[in-house]
Amino acid sequence: MYDARLAEFSRERLDGRPIPDDLRVLLVAQWEGRTDFTRLLGLEFFEAGEVHPLLDTGYLSEEERADPEMQAVNAGAAEMAKYVKLVAKGGKGWIGYWLHPDEPSDRAWLLIELDTEFTFWRMVGRTLTEGAAAERASYQDEHDAFGRLATELAALGLPLDTRNHGTLDDTAYTVDPEGLMEELVEAEREKLGLR
């Protein structure tokens, strides 16, 4: 029923890569108007045509867009958008996957978060659902907030690999997003003669 819409989401947000199983469940729930996962995870998935936050310059004035320094930052951000596949609003800003080609391809996609100040954050977990649940649990005072979320998600048909926050996958990036962003912006500054 949602095959065409899922294919469009894959093309627009993941460069045509297969949609992970948990993301598929979460997307269909949102499209069906179900709020159970949104309530638990605090995620709102991008709709067709929404601009990737790293490509969005609509909030800048014409003067700001004309500034060479801002042009370098925007060009570097546009390059980063090739590797930062954001799929939802939530957490500190937006969340998705870090898909740099130098990351090993024999493991689950690594999770990434971009905050509203354009700082990149590594997320724990092997799936987007685990990462979002871990993020959400970190804001709660409850002792076993992650375990409770895992139980509620399982009851909704989306079980996590673990109920223990301490055992979530915490694989480090091979390529550091913050470092790469700095390199890309510096390269753009050099092209514009700002160095």
CSV table of C-alpha atoms in Angstrom, one decimal:
chain,number,residue,atom,x,y,z
A,1,MET,CA,0.0,0.0,0.0
A,2,TYR,CA,2.9,2.4,0.7
A,3,ASP,CA,5.4,1.0,-1.7
A,4,ALA,CA,5.6,4.0,-3.9
A,5,ARG,CA,5.8,6.4,-1.0
A,6,LEU,CA,8.6,4.3,0.6
A,7,ALA,CA,10.5,4.2,-2.7
A,8,GLU,CA,10.2,8.0,-2.9
A,9,PHE,CA,11.4,8.4,0.7
A,10,SER,CA,14.3,6.1,-0.1
A,11,ARG,CA,15.3,8.1,-3.2
A,12,GLU,CA,14.9,11.5,-1.5
A,13,ARG,CA,16.5,10.8,1.9
A,14,LEU,CA,18.7,7.7,1.4
A,15,ASP,CA,19.9,8.0,-2.2
A,16,GLY,CA,17.8,4.9,-3.1
A,17,ARG,CA,19.3,2.7,-0.5
A,18,PRO,CA,17.0,0.1,1.1
A,19,ILE,CA,15.0,1.4,4.0
A,20,PRO,CA,15.9,-0.3,7.3
A,21,ASP,CA,13.0,-2.4,8.7
A,22,ASP,CA,12.5,-0.2,11.8
A,23,LEU,CA,12.4,3.0,9.8
A,24,ARG,CA,9.8,1.4,7.4
A,25,VAL,CA,7.5,0.6,10.4
A,26,LEU,CA,7.9,4.1,11.8
A,27,LEU,CA,7.2,5.8,8.5
A,28,VAL,CA,4.1,3.7,7.8
A,29,ALA,CA,2.8,4.5,11.3
A,30,GLN,CA,3.3,8.2,10.7
A,31,TRP,CA,1.6,8.0,7.3
A,32,GLU,CA,-1.3,6.1,8.9
A,33,GLY,CA,-1.7,8.9,11.4
A,34,ARG,CA,-0.7,6.7,14.4
A,35,THR,CA,0.9,8.7,17.1
A,36,ASP,CA,2.1,5.9,19.4
A,37,PHE,CA,5.7,5.9,18.1
A,38,THR,CA,5.8,9.7,17.9
A,39,ARG,CA,4.7,9.9,21.6
A,40,LEU,CA,7.4,7.4,22.6
A,41,LEU,CA,10.3,8.5,20.4
A,42,GLY,CA,9.5,12.2,19.7
A,43,LEU,CA,10.2,11.8,15.9
A,44,GLU,CA,8.5,13.4,13.0
A,45,PHE,CA,9.7,12.1,9.7
A,46,PHE,CA,10.4,14.4,6.7
A,47,GLU,CA,7.6,14.6,4.1
A,48,ALA,CA,8.4,14.6,0.4
A,49,GLY,CA,10.0,17.8,-0.8
A,50,GLU,CA,11.2,19.0,2.6
A,51,VAL,CA,14.7,20.6,2.3
A,52,HIS,CA,17.6,18.8,4.0
A,53,PRO,CA,18.6,21.0,6.9
A,54,LEU,CA,22.2,21.1,5.6
A,55,LEU,CA,20.9,22.5,2.3
A,56,ASP,CA,18.4,24.9,3.7
A,57,THR,CA,19.5,28.5,3.2
A,58,GLY,CA,16.0,30.0,3.3
A,59,TYR,CA,16.5,31.4,6.8
A,60,LEU,CA,19.4,33.6,5.6
A,61,SER,CA,18.9,37.1,4.3
A,62,GLU,CA,20.2,38.0,0.8
A,63,GLU,CA,23.1,39.8,2.4
A,64,GLU,CA,24.0,36.8,4.4
A,65,ARG,CA,23.8,34.5,1.4
A,66,ALA,CA,26.1,36.9,-0.6
A,67,ASP,CA,28.7,36.9,2.2
A,68,PRO,CA,31.7,34.8,1.0
A,69,GLU,CA,32.3,33.3,4.4
A,70,MET,CA,28.7,32.1,4.5
A,71,GLN,CA,29.0,30.8,0.9
A,72,ALA,CA,31.9,28.7,2.1
A,73,VAL,CA,30.0,27.3,5.0
A,74,ASN,CA,26.9,26.6,2.8
A,75,ALA,CA,29.1,24.9,0.2
A,76,GLY,CA,30.7,22.7,2.9
A,77,ALA,CA,27.3,21.9,4.3
A,78,ALA,CA,26.1,20.9,0.9
A,79,GLU,CA,29.0,18.4,0.6
A,80,MET,CA,28.2,17.0,4.0
A,81,ALA,CA,24.6,16.4,3.0
A,82,LYS,CA,26.0,13.7,0.7
A,83,TYR,CA,27.0,11.7,3.8
A,84,VAL,CA,24.5,12.8,6.5
A,85,LYS,CA,21.2,11.2,5.6
A,86,LEU,CA,18.7,12.9,7.9
A,87,VAL,CA,15.3,11.3,8.0
A,88,ALA,CA,13.4,12.9,10.9
A,89,LYS,CA,13.0,15.9,13.2
A,90,GLY,CA,13.6,15.1,16.8
A,91,GLY,CA,16.2,15.0,19.6
A,92,LYS,CA,18.4,18.0,19.4
A,93,GLY,CA,17.3,18.9,15.9
A,94,TRP,CA,17.4,16.2,13.3
A,95,ILE,CA,18.4,12.5,13.2
A,96,GLY,CA,19.5,10.0,10.6
A,97,TYR,CA,22.4,8.0,9.3
A,98,TRP,CA,26.1,8.7,8.8
A,99,LEU,CA,26.8,7.1,5.4
A,100,HIS,CA,30.3,8.2,4.5
A,101,PRO,CA,31.9,5.9,2.0
A,102,ASP,CA,34.9,5.3,4.2
A,103,GLU,CA,32.8,3.7,7.0
A,104,PRO,CA,32.9,-0.1,6.9
A,105,SER,CA,30.0,-1.5,4.8
A,106,ASP,CA,29.8,-4.8,6.8
A,107,ARG,CA,28.0,-3.3,9.8
A,108,ALA,CA,24.7,-1.5,10.5
A,109,TRP,CA,24.5,2.1,9.5
A,110,LEU,CA,25.8,4.5,12.1
A,111,LEU,CA,23.4,7.0,13.6
A,112,ILE,CA,23.9,10.7,13.6
A,113,GLU,CA,22.2,13.7,15.0
A,114,LEU,CA,22.5,17.3,13.8
A,115,ASP,CA,21.5,20.1,16.3
A,116,THR,CA,20.1,23.5,15.4
A,117,GLU,CA,23.6,25.0,15.8
A,118,PHE,CA,24.9,22.6,13.1
A,119,THR,CA,26.9,20.4,15.5
A,120,PHE,CA,27.0,16.7,14.8
A,121,TRP,CA,26.4,14.2,17.6
A,122,ARG,CA,27.0,10.4,17.5
A,123,MET,CA,24.1,8.4,18.7
A,124,VAL,CA,24.2,4.9,20.3
A,125,GLY,CA,22.3,1.9,19.0
A,126,ARG,CA,22.2,-0.3,15.9
A,127,THR,CA,18.9,1.1,14.6
A,128,LEU,CA,17.2,4.4,14.4
A,129,THR,CA,14.6,3.3,16.9
A,130,GLU,CA,17.3,2.3,19.4
A,131,GLY,CA,19.1,5.6,19.0
A,132,ALA,CA,15.9,7.7,19.3
A,133,ALA,CA,14.8,5.6,22.4
A,134,ALA,CA,18.3,6.1,24.0
A,135,GLU,CA,18.1,9.9,23.3
A,136,ARG,CA,14.6,10.1,24.7
A,137,ALA,CA,15.5,8.1,27.8
A,138,SER,CA,18.4,10.4,28.5
A,139,TYR,CA,15.9,13.2,29.1
A,140,GLN,CA,13.9,11.3,31.7
A,141,ASP,CA,14.7,11.0,35.4
A,142,GLU,CA,13.4,7.5,35.7
A,143,HIS,CA,16.0,4.8,36.5
A,144,ASP,CA,15.2,2.4,33.7
A,145,ALA,CA,13.7,4.8,31.2
A,146,PHE,CA,15.3,3.0,28.3
A,147,GLY,CA,14.0,-0.4,29.4
A,148,ARG,CA,10.5,1.0,29.8
A,149,LEU,CA,10.6,2.5,26.3
A,150,ALA,CA,11.9,-0.8,25.0
A,151,THR,CA,9.0,-2.7,26.6
A,152,GLU,CA,6.5,-0.2,25.1
A,153,LEU,CA,8.0,-0.4,21.7
A,154,ALA,CA,8.0,-4.2,21.7
A,155,ALA,CA,4.3,-4.1,22.7
A,156,LEU,CA,3.7,-2.0,19.6
A,157,GLY,CA,5.5,-4.5,17.4
A,158,LEU,CA,8.9,-2.9,17.2
A,159,PRO,CA,11.3,-4.8,19.5
A,160,LEU,CA,14.8,-3.5,20.2
A,161,ASP,CA,17.8,-5.8,20.4
A,162,THR,CA,18.3,-4.9,24.0
A,163,ARG,CA,16.4,-3.5,27.0
A,164,ASN,CA,19.7,-2.4,28.7
A,165,HIS,CA,20.9,1.0,27.7
A,166,GLY,CA,24.5,0.0,28.7
A,167,THR,CA,24.6,-2.7,26.0
A,168,LEU,CA,23.6,-0.5,23.1
A,169,ASP,CA,26.1,-0.5,20.2
A,170,ASP,CA,28.5,2.5,20.6
A,171,THR,CA,30.7,2.1,17.6
A,172,ALA,CA,32.8,5.1,16.8
A,173,TYR,CA,32.8,6.7,13.4
A,174,THR,CA,35.8,6.0,11.1
A,175,VAL,CA,35.4,9.4,9.6
A,176,ASP,CA,34.6,12.2,12.2
A,177,PRO,CA,31.7,14.3,10.9
A,178,GLU,CA,32.8,17.5,12.8
A,179,GLY,CA,36.4,17.2,11.4
A,180,LEU,CA,35.2,16.5,7.9
A,181,MET,CA,32.8,19.5,8.0
A,182,GLU,CA,35.7,21.8,9.0
A,183,GLU,CA,37.9,20.4,6.2
A,184,LEU,CA,35.1,20.9,3.6
A,185,VAL,CA,34.5,24.5,4.8
A,186,GLU,CA,38.2,25.2,4.8
A,187,ALA,CA,38.5,23.9,1.2
A,188,GLU,CA,35.6,26.1,0.1
A,189,ARG,CA,37.2,29.1,1.8
A,190,GLU,CA,40.4,28.4,-0.1
A,191,LYS,CA,38.5,28.2,-3.4
A,192,LEU,CA,37.0,31.6,-2.6
A,193,GLY,CA,40.3,33.1,-1.7
A,194,LEU,CA,39.4,33.6,1.9
A,195,ARG,CA,42.6,32.0,3.2
